[in-house]
Coordinates of C-alpha atoms in Angstrom, one line a residue:
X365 CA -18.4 -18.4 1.8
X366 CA -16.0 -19.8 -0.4
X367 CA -12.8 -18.1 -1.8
X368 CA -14.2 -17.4 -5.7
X369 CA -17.1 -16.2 -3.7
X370 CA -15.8 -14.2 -1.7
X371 CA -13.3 -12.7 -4.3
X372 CA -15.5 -12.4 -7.4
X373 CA -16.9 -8.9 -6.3
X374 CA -12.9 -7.3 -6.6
X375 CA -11.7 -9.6 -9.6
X376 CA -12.1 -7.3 -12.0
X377 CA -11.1 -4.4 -10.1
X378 CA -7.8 -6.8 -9.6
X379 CA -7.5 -7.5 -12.8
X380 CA -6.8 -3.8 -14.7
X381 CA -3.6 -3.9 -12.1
X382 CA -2.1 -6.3 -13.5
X383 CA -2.3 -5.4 -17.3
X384 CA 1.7 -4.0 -17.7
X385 CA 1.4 -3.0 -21.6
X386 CA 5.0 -1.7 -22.9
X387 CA 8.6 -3.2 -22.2
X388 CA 10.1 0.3 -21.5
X389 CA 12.7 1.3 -19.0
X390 CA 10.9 4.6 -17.2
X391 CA 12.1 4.8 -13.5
X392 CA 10.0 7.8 -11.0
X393 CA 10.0 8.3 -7.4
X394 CA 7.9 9.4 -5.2
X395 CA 9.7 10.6 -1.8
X396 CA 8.6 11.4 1.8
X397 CA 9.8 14.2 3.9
X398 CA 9.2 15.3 6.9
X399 CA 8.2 19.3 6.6
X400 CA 9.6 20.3 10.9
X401 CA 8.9 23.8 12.8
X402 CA 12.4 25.4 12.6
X403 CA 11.9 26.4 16.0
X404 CA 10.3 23.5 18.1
X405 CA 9.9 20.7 15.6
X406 CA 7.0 20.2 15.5
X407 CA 4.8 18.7 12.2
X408 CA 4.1 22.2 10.3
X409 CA 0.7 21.9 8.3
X410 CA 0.7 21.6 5.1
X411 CA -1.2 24.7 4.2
X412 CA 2.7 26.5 5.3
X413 CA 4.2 24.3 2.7
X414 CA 1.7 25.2 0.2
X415 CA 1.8 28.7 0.8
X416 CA 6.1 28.4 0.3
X417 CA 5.5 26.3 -2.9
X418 CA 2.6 28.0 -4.5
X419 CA 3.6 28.9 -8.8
X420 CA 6.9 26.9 -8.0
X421 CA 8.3 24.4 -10.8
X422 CA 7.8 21.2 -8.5
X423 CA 4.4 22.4 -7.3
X424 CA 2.1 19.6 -9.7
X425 CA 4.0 16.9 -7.9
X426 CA 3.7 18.3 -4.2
X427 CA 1.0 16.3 -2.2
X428 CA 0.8 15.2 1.6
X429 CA 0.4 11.8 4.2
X430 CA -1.7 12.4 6.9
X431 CA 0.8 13.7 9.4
X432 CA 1.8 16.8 7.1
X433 CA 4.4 14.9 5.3
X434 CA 5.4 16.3 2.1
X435 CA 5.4 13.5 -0.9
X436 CA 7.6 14.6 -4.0
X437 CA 5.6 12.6 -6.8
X438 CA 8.2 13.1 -9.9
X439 CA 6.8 12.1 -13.1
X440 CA 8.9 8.9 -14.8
X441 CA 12.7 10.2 -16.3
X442 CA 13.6 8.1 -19.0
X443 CA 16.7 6.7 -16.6
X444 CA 17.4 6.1 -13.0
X445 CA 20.3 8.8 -13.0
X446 CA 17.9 11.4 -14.6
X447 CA 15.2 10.3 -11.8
X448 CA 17.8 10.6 -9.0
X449 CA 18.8 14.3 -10.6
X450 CA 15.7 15.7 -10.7
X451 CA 14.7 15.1 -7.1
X452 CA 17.6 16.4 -6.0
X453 CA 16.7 19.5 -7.7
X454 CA 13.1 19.4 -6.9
X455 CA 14.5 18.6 -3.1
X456 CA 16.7 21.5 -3.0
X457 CA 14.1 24.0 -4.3
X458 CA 11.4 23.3 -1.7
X459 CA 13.9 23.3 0.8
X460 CA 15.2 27.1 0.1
X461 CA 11.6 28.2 0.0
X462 CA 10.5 26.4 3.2
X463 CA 13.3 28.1 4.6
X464 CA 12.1 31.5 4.3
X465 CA 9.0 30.2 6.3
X466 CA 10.9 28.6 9.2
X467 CA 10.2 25.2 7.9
X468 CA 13.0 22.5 6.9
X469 CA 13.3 18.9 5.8
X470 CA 14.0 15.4 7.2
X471 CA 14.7 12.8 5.3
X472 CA 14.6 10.5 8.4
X473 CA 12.0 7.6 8.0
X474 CA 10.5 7.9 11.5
X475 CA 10.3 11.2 13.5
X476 CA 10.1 11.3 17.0
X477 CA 6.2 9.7 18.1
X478 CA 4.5 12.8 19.9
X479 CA 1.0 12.4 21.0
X480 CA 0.2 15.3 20.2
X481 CA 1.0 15.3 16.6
X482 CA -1.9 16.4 14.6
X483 CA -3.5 14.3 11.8
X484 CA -3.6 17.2 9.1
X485 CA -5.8 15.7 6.7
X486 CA -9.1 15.2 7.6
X487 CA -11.3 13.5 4.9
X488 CA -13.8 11.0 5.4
X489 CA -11.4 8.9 4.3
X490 CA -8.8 9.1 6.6
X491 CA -11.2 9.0 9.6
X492 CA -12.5 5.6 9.1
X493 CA -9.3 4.1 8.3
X494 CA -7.5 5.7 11.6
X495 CA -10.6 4.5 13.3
X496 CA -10.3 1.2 11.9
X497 CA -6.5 1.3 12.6
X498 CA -7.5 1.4 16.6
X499 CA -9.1 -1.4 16.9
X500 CA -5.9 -2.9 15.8
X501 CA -3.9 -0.7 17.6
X502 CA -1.4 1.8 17.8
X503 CA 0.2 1.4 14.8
X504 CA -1.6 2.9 12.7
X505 CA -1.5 6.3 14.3
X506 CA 2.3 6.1 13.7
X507 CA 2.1 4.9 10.2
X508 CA 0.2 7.5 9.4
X509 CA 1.4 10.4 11.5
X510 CA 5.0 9.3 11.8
X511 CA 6.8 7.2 9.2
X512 CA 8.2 7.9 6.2
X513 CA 9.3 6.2 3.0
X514 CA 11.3 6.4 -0.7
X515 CA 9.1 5.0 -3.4
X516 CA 11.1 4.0 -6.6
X517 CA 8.4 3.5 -9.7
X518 CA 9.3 0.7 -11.9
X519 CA 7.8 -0.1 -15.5
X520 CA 6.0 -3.3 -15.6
X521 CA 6.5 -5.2 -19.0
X522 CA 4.2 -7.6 -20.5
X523 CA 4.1 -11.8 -20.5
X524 CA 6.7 -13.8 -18.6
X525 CA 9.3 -11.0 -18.2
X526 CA 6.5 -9.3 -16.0
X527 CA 5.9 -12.3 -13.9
X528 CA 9.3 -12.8 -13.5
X529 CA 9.8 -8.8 -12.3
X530 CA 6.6 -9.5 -9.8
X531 CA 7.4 -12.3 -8.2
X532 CA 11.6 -11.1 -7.9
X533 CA 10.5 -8.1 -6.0
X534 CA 8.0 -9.8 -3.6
X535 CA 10.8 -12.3 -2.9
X536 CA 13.6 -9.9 -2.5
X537 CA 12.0 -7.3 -0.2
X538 CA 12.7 -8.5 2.3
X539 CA 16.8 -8.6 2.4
X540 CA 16.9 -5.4 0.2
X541 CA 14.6 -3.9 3.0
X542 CA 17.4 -4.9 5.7
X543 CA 20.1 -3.2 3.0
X544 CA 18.4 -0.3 3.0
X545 CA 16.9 0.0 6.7
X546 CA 17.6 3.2 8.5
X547 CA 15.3 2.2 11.5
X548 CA 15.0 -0.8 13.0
X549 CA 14.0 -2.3 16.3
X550 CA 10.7 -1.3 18.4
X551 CA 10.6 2.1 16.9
X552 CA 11.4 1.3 13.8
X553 CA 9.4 2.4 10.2
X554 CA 8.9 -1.6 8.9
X555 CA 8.2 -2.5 13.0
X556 CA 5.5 0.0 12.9
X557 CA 4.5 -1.4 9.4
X558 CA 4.0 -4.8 10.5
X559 CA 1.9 -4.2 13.3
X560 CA -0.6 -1.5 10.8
X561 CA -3.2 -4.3 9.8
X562 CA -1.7 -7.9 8.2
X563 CA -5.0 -8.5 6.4
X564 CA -3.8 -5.1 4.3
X565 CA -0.3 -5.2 4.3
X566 CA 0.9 -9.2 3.0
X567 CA 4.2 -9.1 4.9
X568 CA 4.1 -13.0 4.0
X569 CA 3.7 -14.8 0.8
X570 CA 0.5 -14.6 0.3
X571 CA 0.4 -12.7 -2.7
X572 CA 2.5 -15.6 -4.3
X573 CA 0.6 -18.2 -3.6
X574 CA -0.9 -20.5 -6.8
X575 CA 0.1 -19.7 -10.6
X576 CA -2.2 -16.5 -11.1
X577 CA -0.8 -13.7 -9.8
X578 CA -4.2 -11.6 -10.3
X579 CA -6.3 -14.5 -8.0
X580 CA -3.6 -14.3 -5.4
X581 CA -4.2 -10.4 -5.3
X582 CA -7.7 -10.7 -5.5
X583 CA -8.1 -12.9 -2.4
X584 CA -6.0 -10.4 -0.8
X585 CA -8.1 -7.7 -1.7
X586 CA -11.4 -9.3 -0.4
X587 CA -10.3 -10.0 3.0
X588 CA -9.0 -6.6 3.9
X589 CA -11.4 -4.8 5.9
X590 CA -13.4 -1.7 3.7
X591 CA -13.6 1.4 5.6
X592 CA -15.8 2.3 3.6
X593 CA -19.0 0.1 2.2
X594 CA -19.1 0.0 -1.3
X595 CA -15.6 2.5 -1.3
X596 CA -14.9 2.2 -5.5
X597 CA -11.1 3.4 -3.7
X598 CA -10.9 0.1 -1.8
X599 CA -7.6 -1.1 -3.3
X600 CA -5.4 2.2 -2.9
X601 CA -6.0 1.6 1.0
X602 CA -4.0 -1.9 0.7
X603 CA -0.5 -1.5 1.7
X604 CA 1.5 -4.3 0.1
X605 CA 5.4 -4.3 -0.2
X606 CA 5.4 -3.9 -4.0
X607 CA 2.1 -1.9 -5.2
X608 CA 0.5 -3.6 -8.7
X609 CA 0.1 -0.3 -10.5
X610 CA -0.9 -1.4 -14.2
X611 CA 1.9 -0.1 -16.0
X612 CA 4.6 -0.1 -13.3
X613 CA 5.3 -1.4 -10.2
X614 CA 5.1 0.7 -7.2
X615 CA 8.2 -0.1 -4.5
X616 CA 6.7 0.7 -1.3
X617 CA 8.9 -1.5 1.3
X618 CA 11.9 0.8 1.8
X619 CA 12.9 3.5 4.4
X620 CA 13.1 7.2 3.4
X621 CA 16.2 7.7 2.0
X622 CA 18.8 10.7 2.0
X623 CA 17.9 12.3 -0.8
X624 CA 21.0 12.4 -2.9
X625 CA 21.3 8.9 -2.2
X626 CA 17.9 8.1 -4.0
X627 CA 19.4 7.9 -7.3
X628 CA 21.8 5.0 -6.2
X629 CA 18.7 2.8 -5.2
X630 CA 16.8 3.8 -8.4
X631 CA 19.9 2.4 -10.5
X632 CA 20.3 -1.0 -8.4
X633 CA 16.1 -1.3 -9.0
X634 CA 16.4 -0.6 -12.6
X635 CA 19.4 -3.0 -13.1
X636 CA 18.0 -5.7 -11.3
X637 CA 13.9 -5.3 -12.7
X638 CA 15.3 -4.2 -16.7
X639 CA 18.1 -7.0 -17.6
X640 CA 16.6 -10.6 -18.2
X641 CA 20.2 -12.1 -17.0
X642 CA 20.9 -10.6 -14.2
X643 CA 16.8 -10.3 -13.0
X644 CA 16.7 -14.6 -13.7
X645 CA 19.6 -14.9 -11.8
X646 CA 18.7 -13.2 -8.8
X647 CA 14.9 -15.4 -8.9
X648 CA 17.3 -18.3 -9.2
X649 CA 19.0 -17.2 -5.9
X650 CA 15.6 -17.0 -3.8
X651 CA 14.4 -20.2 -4.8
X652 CA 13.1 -22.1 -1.5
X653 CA 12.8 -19.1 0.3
X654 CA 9.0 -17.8 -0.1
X655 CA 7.4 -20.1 2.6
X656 CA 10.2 -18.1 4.8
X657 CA 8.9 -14.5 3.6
X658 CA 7.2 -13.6 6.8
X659 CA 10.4 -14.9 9.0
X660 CA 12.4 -12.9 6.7
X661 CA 10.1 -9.5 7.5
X662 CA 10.3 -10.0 10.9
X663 CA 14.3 -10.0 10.9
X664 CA 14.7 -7.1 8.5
X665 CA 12.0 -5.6 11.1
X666 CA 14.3 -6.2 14.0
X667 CA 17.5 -5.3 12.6
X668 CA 19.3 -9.1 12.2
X669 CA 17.8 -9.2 8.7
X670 CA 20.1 -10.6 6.1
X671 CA 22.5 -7.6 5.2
X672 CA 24.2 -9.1 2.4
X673 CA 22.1 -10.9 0.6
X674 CA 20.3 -7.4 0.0
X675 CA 23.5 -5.7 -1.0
X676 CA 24.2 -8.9 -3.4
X677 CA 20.6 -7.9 -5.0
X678 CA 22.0 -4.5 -5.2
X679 CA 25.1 -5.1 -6.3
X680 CA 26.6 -2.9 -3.6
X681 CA 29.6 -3.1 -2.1
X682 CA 29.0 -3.2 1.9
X683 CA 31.2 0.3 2.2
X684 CA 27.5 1.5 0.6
X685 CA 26.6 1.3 4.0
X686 CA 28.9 3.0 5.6
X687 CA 28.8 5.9 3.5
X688 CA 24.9 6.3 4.2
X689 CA 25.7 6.0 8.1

């Protein structure tokens, strides 16, 4: 079967992802928690969480990963600061009234693998992909049970500038991956990530290849494996580093961060997606370096990623680091 073939069935699909409408400057997270027993630490179901949260402010923009962890899905602030702020707040306020139930907060991206660690959402769904996870392996188990991430939500803008904001993230994950890492090594979250399914994930440059962005993704698409025949939800179960989300851009490679640390990563996003200098320059900087994309993963993976290019993306100083140690 040849590749338009093969693709054509998902083109369209493809297609309304990659139609970014409005050059505006919106920044949102979505951040994952770990909701712990108090008293043996253990994954508490989400039904306690619910139950703490029910009539509360954040409760529209309280949902849950497989494992029972809780995901904080803010709606977009019209700043990075203002982002940062409000899940803080939000933060705060579901951790006083998970308190009163026993229940607290990590902000660690991988808790301890257990065994016995229930999967607490049981759909359909989420049965055929764990058991097409297995026959992979056991990363998948972890992924889902066990890892957890900070999502920053960029706007997408129209024509050239939109390319330009694609491509610069795909490129850069890498390094800013290793800036931000909080695990790495065997156990770590992007170690586990790597291992989940390639033919879903594009830790590589495949999702560069060619001049159309929206054929590169749609090739992508076709060869992951559908849990589910004739699933209309096929493309929310591909896990690529950057997520095409139609109007924005959804940052899926880093590793949960503290939370009142968030905000700082939103900023550094924002500055390098919003201003055309500074976003040209750093595409300027990673010239050469996508046939090297899945070398790159593997390092930030194992910990002997390149540091400070990431922080030069950032525009960090390296004490960023020590002050999130």
């Amino acid at each position: 079967m040849d590749t338009q073939t093969r693709t054509a069935p998902v083109a369209a699909e493809v297609a309304r992802l990659f139609r970014p409408r409005h050059r505006t400057t919106r920044v949102a997270v979505e951040q994952e928690l770990f909701a712990l027993d108090l008293f043996n630490g253990s994954s508490a179901a989400p039904d306690r969480v619910r139950r703490a949260s029910a009539g509360r402010p954040y409760e529209p923009w309280l949902a849950f990963e497989p494992g029972g962890q809780v995901e904080l899905s803010l709606p977009p602030a019209a700043s990075a600061e203002q982002a940062g702020t409000h899940l803080v707040a939000a933060t705060c306020a579901l951790a006083r009234d998970l308190q009163g139930d026993g229940v607290v907060l990590s902000s660690l991206p991988v808790r301890a693998a257990d065994p016995a660690t229930p999967r607490h959402l049981r759909t359909p769904r989420y049965d055929a992909m764990e058991h097409h996870l297995d026959t992979i392996g056991p990363a998948g188990r972890r992924m889902m049970r066990s890892t957890a991430s900070t999502q920053p939500c960029l706007d997408w803008w129209p024509g050239q500038a939109g390319r330009e904001q694609w491509r610069l993230l795909l490129l850069a994950a890498p390094f800013i991956a290793a800036a931000t890492a909080r695990s790495t090594g065997p156990t770590g979250r992007l170690t586990t990530w790597l291992a989940v399914d390639p033919g879903r994930t594009a830790f590589d440059d495949r999702l560069l290849h060619g001049d159309d962005p929206v054929a590169a993704y749609a090739q992508f698409a076709a060869g992951a494996t559908r849990f589910v025949d004739g699933d209309p939800a096929h493309l929310s179960t591909l896990f690529p580093p950057v997520r095409p989300r139609g109007r924005y851009l959804e940052v899926r490679f880093p590793d949960a961060q503290p939370t009142r640390r968030v905000g700082r990563l939103l900023q550094a996003l924002a500055a390098l997606l919003y201003d055309d200098a500074r976003r040209r320059t750093a595409l300027a900087s990673l010239a050469g370096e996508q046939r090297r994309l899945a070398d790159h993963w593997a390092a930030a993976a194992a910990g002997t990623g390149d540091v400070e290019r990431g922080l030069a993306l950032l525009d960090w100083h390296p004490d960023v680091l020590r002050e999130a140690s």
